[in-house]
C-alpha positions as a Python dict, from the first residue, in 0.01 Angstrom:
ca = {
    (1, 'M'): (0, 0, 0),
    (2, 'T'): (-95, 317, 184),
    (3, 'D'): (-390, 376, 409),
    (4, 'E'): (-669, 593, 266),
    (5, 'Y'): (-599, 851, 539),
    (6, 'S'): (-222, 850, 496),
    (7, 'R'): (-56, 1176, 393),
    (8, 'Y'): (143, 970, 142),
    (9, 'R'): (-158, 830, -46),
    (10, 'D'): (-133, 1092, -324),
    (11, 'C'): (246, 1102, -342),
    (12, 'I'): (428, 1025, -662),
    (13, 'I'): (729, 796, -676),
    (14, 'Y'): (1000, 971, -877),
    (15, 'Q'): (1281, 771, -1031),
    (16, 'D'): (1629, 886, -1131),
    (17, 'G'): (1819, 593, -1275),
    (18, 'E'): (1819, 331, -1004),
    (19, 'T'): (1723, 570, -724),
    (20, 'Q'): (1361, 630, -623),
    (21, 'F'): (1232, 937, -441),
    (22, 'F'): (901, 889, -262),
    (23, 'G'): (677, 1193, -264),
    (24, 'A'): (958, 1437, -320),
    (25, 'R'): (1156, 1587, -602),
    (26, 'Q'): (1525, 1634, -654),
    (27, 'R'): (1669, 1982, -611),
    (28, 'L'): (1730, 2195, -916),
    (29, 'D'): (2083, 2244, -1038),
    (30, 'A'): (2195, 2562, -862),
    (31, 'T'): (2507, 2620, -1073),
    (32, 'P'): (2523, 2991, -1168),
    (33, 'Q'): (2432, 3055, -1530),
    (34, 'P'): (2497, 3358, -1754),
    (35, 'D'): (2124, 3421, -1796),
    (36, 'D'): (2055, 3442, -1420),
    (37, 'R'): (1900, 3763, -1291),
    (38, 'F'): (1946, 3918, -950),
    (39, 'H'): (1699, 4076, -712),
    (40, 'L'): (1783, 4294, -412),
    (41, 'V'): (1536, 4208, -134),
    (42, 'V'): (1335, 4502, -2),
    (43, 'D'): (1086, 4514, 283),
    (44, 'G'): (766, 4334, 186),
    (45, 'D'): (921, 4100, -73),
    (46, 'R'): (788, 3744, -79),
    (47, 'V'): (923, 3453, -280),
    (48, 'D'): (585, 3378, -435),
    (49, 'L'): (555, 3737, -558),
    (50, 'L'): (911, 3726, -691),
    (51, 'A'): (833, 3400, -872),
    (52, 'A'): (528, 3564, -1029),
    (53, 'Q'): (732, 3869, -1131),
    (54, 'Y'): (1037, 3690, -1273),
    (55, 'L'): (905, 3345, -1368),
    (56, 'G'): (543, 3428, -1444),
    (57, 'D'): (406, 3174, -1194),
    (58, 'P'): (383, 3221, -814),
    (59, 'T'): (374, 2843, -762),
    (60, 'L'): (740, 2830, -873),
    (61, 'W'): (846, 2999, -547),
    (62, 'W'): (1037, 2684, -453),
    (63, 'V'): (1271, 2738, -751),
    (64, 'I'): (1398, 3061, -596),
    (65, 'C'): (1438, 2881, -263),
    (66, 'D'): (1634, 2593, -420),
    (67, 'V'): (1869, 2816, -619),
    (68, 'N'): (1940, 3043, -320),
    (69, 'D'): (1941, 2766, -58),
    (70, 'L'): (1667, 2936, 143),
    (71, 'A'): (1551, 2727, 436),
    (72, 'F'): (1293, 2980, 557),
    (73, 'P'): (1118, 3133, 254),
    (74, 'L'): (892, 3349, 469),
    (75, 'D'): (1191, 3524, 626),
    (76, 'L'): (1373, 3701, 342),
    (77, 'P'): (1654, 3920, 480),
    (78, 'V'): (1619, 4278, 358),
    (79, 'G'): (1927, 4376, 157),
    (80, 'A'): (2008, 4021, 49),
    (81, 'T'): (2064, 3953, -320),
    (82, 'L'): (1868, 3661, -464),
    (83, 'R'): (1967, 3484, -782),
    (84, 'I'): (1673, 3414, -1014),
    (85, 'P'): (1722, 3156, -1290),
    (86, 'S'): (1572, 3213, -1633),
    (87, 'L'): (1229, 3066, -1697),
    (88, 'E'): (1370, 2868, -1989),
    (89, 'R'): (1629, 2696, -1764),
    (90, 'V'): (1365, 2624, -1501),
    (91, 'M'): (1134, 2464, -1755),
    (92, 'L'): (1417, 2253, -1900),
    (93, 'S'): (1507, 2135, -1548),
    (94, 'L'): (1147, 2042, -1476),
    (95, 'L'): (1124, 1839, -1796),
    (96, 'D'): (1432, 1629, -1712),
}
């Protein structure tokens, strides 16, 4: 039971087989796929804007971070190449 003021009160318990994940989700499969696209980072790029451009939804910014193993999404290195998964693969992963 969580306290009404706890930051965990609205968390969801995810289950994968016998393993439970409290308030978190598992990472997406980051295995390169033939339908991946690539984006060369330029000055002013943000992961939420890239998610809107490539995936149609800025709230999927975390997908780009997961696939590219970005620990600091607000600090995209100019000149880096980001791999962007297809929207279809993202949606299939989210439904699993």
